[in-house]
Short mmCIF file of C-alpha atoms in Angstrom, two decimals:
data_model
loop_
_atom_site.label_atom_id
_atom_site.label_comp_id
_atom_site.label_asym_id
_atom_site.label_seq_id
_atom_site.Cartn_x
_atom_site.Cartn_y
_atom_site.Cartn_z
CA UNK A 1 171.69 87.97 88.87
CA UNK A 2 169.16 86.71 86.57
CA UNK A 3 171.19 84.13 85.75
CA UNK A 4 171.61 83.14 89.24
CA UNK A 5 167.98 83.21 89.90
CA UNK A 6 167.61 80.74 86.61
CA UNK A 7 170.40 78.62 87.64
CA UNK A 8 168.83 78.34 91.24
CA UNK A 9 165.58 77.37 89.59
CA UNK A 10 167.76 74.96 87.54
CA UNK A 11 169.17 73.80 90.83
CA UNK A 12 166.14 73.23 92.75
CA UNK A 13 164.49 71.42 89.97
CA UNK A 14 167.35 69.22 89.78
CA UNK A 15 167.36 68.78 93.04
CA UNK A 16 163.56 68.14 92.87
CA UNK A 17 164.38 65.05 90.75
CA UNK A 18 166.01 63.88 93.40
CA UNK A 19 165.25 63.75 96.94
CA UNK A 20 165.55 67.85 97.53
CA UNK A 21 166.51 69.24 100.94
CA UNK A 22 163.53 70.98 102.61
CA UNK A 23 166.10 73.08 104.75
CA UNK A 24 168.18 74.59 101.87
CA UNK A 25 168.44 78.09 101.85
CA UNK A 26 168.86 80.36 98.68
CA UNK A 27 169.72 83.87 99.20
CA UNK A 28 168.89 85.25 94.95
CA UNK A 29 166.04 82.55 95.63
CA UNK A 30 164.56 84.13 98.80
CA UNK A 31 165.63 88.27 97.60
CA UNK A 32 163.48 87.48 94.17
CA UNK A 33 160.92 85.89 95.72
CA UNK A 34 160.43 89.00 97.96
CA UNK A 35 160.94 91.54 95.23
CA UNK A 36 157.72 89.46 93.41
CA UNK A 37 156.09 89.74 96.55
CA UNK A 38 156.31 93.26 97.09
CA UNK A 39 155.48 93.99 93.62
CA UNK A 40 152.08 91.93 94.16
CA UNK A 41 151.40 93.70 97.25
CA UNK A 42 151.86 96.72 95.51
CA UNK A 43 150.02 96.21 91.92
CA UNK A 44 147.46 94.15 94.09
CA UNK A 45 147.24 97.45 96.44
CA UNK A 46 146.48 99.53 93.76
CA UNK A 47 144.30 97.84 91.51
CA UNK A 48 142.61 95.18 93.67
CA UNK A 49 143.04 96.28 97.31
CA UNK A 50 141.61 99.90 96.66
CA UNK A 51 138.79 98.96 94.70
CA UNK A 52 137.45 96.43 96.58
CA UNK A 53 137.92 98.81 99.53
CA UNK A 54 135.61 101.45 98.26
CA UNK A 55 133.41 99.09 97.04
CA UNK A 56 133.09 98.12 100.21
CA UNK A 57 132.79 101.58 101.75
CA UNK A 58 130.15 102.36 99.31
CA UNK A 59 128.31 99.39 100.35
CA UNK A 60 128.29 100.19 104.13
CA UNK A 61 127.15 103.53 102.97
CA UNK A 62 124.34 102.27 100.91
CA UNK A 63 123.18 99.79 103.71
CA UNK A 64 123.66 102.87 106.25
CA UNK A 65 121.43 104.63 104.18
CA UNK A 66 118.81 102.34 103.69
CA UNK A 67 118.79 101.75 107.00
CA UNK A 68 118.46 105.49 107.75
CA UNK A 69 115.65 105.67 105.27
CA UNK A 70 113.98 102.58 106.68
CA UNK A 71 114.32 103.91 109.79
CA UNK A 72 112.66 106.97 108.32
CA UNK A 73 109.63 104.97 106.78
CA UNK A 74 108.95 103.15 110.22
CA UNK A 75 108.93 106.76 111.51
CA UNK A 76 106.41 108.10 108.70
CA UNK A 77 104.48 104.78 109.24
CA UNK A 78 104.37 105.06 112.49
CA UNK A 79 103.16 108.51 112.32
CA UNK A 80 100.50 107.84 109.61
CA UNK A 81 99.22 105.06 111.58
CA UNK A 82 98.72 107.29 114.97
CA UNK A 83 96.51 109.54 112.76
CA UNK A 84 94.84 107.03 110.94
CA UNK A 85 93.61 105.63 114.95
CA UNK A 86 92.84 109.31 115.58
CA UNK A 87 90.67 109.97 112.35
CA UNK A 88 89.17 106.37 113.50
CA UNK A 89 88.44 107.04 117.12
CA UNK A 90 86.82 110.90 115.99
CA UNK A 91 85.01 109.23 113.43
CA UNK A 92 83.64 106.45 115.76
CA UNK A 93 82.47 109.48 118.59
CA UNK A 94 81.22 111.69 115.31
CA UNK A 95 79.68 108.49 114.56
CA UNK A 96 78.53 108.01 118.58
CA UNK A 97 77.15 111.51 118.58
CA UNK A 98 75.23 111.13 115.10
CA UNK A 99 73.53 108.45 116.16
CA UNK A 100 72.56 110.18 119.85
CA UNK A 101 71.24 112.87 117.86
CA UNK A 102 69.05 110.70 115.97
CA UNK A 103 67.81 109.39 119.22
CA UNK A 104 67.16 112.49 120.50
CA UNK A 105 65.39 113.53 117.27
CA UNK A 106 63.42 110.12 116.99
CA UNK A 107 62.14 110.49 120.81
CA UNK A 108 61.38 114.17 119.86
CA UNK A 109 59.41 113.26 116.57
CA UNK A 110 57.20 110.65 118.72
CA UNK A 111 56.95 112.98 121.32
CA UNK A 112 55.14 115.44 119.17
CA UNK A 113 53.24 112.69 116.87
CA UNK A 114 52.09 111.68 120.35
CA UNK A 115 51.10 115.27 121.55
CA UNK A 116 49.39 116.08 118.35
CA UNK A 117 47.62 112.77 118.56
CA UNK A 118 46.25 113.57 121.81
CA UNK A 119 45.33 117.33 120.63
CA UNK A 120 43.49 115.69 117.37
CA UNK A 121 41.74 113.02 120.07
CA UNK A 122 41.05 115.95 122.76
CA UNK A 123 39.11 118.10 119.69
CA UNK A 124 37.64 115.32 118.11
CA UNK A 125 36.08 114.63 121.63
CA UNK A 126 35.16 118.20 122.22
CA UNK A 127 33.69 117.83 118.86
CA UNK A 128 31.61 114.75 119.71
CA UNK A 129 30.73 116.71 122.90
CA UNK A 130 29.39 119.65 120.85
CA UNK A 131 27.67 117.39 118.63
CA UNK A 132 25.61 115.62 121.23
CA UNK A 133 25.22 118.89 122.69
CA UNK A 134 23.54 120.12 119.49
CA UNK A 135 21.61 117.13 118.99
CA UNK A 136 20.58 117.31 122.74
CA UNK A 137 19.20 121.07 121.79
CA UNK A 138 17.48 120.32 119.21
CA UNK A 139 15.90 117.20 120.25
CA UNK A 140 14.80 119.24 123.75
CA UNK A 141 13.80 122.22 121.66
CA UNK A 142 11.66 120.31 119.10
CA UNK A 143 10.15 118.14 122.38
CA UNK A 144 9.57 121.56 123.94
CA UNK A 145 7.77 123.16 120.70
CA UNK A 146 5.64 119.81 120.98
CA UNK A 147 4.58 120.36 124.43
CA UNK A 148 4.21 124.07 123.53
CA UNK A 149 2.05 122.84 120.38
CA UNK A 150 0.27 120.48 122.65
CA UNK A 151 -0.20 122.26 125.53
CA UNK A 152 -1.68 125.30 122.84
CA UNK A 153 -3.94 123.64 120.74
CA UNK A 154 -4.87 122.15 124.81
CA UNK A 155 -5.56 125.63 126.12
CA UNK A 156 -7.27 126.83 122.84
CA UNK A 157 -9.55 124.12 122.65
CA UNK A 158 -9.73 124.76 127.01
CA UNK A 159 -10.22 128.78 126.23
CA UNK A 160 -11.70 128.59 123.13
CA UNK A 161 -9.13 131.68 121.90
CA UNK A 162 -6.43 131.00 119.53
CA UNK A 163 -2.67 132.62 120.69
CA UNK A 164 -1.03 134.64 118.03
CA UNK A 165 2.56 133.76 116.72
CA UNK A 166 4.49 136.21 119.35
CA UNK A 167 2.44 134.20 121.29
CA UNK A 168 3.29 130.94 120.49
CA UNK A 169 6.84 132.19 120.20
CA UNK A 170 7.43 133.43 123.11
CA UNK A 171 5.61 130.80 124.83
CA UNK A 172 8.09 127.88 122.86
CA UNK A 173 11.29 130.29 124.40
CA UNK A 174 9.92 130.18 127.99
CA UNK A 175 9.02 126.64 127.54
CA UNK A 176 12.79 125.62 126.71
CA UNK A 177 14.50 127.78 128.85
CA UNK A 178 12.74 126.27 131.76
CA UNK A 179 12.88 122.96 129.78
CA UNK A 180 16.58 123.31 130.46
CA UNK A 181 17.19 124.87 133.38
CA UNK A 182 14.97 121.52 135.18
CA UNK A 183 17.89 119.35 133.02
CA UNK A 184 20.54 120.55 134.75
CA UNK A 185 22.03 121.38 130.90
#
């Protein structure tokens, strides 16, 4: 048949010199040419076809997993991000309520600078008070030992008799009492 197949070549090249006829028909011609291109299917099948399918299947399975795992990610980042915005909103009422507090303590801390400024005013005033209170004593008890003095050496000189120092003493006592009841001290 082989020879067939080469004569038909032989043939249609021949014929291809000259004008060939498009609507000849070879039987050999047409059987080898399927036999060829079975065998192609079949070697192409095997060695082309298969490979290129699983390369194709391991593809889809490596863009099926990364979308799965970017899928995943989104999920994580997603996730993180929520309790990032939580940690951020308890940090801004932490922050909220730190700042209250120092508020409260600030208005506290003037509250008793303010009190103990009033107490330190109130006793220095008290003070003062007692001062001129003092001085007010003394300054009516020395006038009074005057007029005692005075009104002694007066009534000596008037009775001619000197008083002792009870005397006097007493006398200066009675003198400032009264001195100070008449006041209104």
């Amino acid at each position: 048949m082989l020879p067939g197949f080469l004569g038909g070549l032989l043939l249609a090249s021949e014929e291809a010199a000259g004008e060939p006829d498009p609507l000849y028909w070879s039987n050999d011609l047409a059987f080898f040419t399927l036999i060829i291109f079975i065998g192609l299917l079949l070697i192409l099948t095997r060695f082309a076809w298969k490979p290129i399918i699983a390369g194709l299947d391991a593809r889809e399975k490596g863009i099926a997993n990364d979308i799965e795992s970017a899928r995943i990610a989104n999920e994580k980042a997603q996730a993180n991000l929520k309790q990032y915005e939580d940690k951020l909103a308890s940090v801004q009422d932490e922050a909220a309520a730190i700042i209250a507090e120092a508020k409260e303590d600030a208005l506290a801390t003037k509250e008793r600078i303010v009190g103990e400024a009033k107490e330190e005013a109130s006793r220095e005033k008290e003070k003062a008070f007692a001062d001129i209170r003092s001085a007010k004593d003394a300054a009516v008890r020395e006038l009074a030992e005057k007029s005692v003095d005075s009104a002694v050496a007066l009534a000596g000189s008037i009775v001619s008799r000197s008083l002792k120092k009870d005397d006097h003493t007493k006398l200066i006592e009675d003198a400032v009492a009264k001195f100070k009841s008449g006041s209104g001290a």
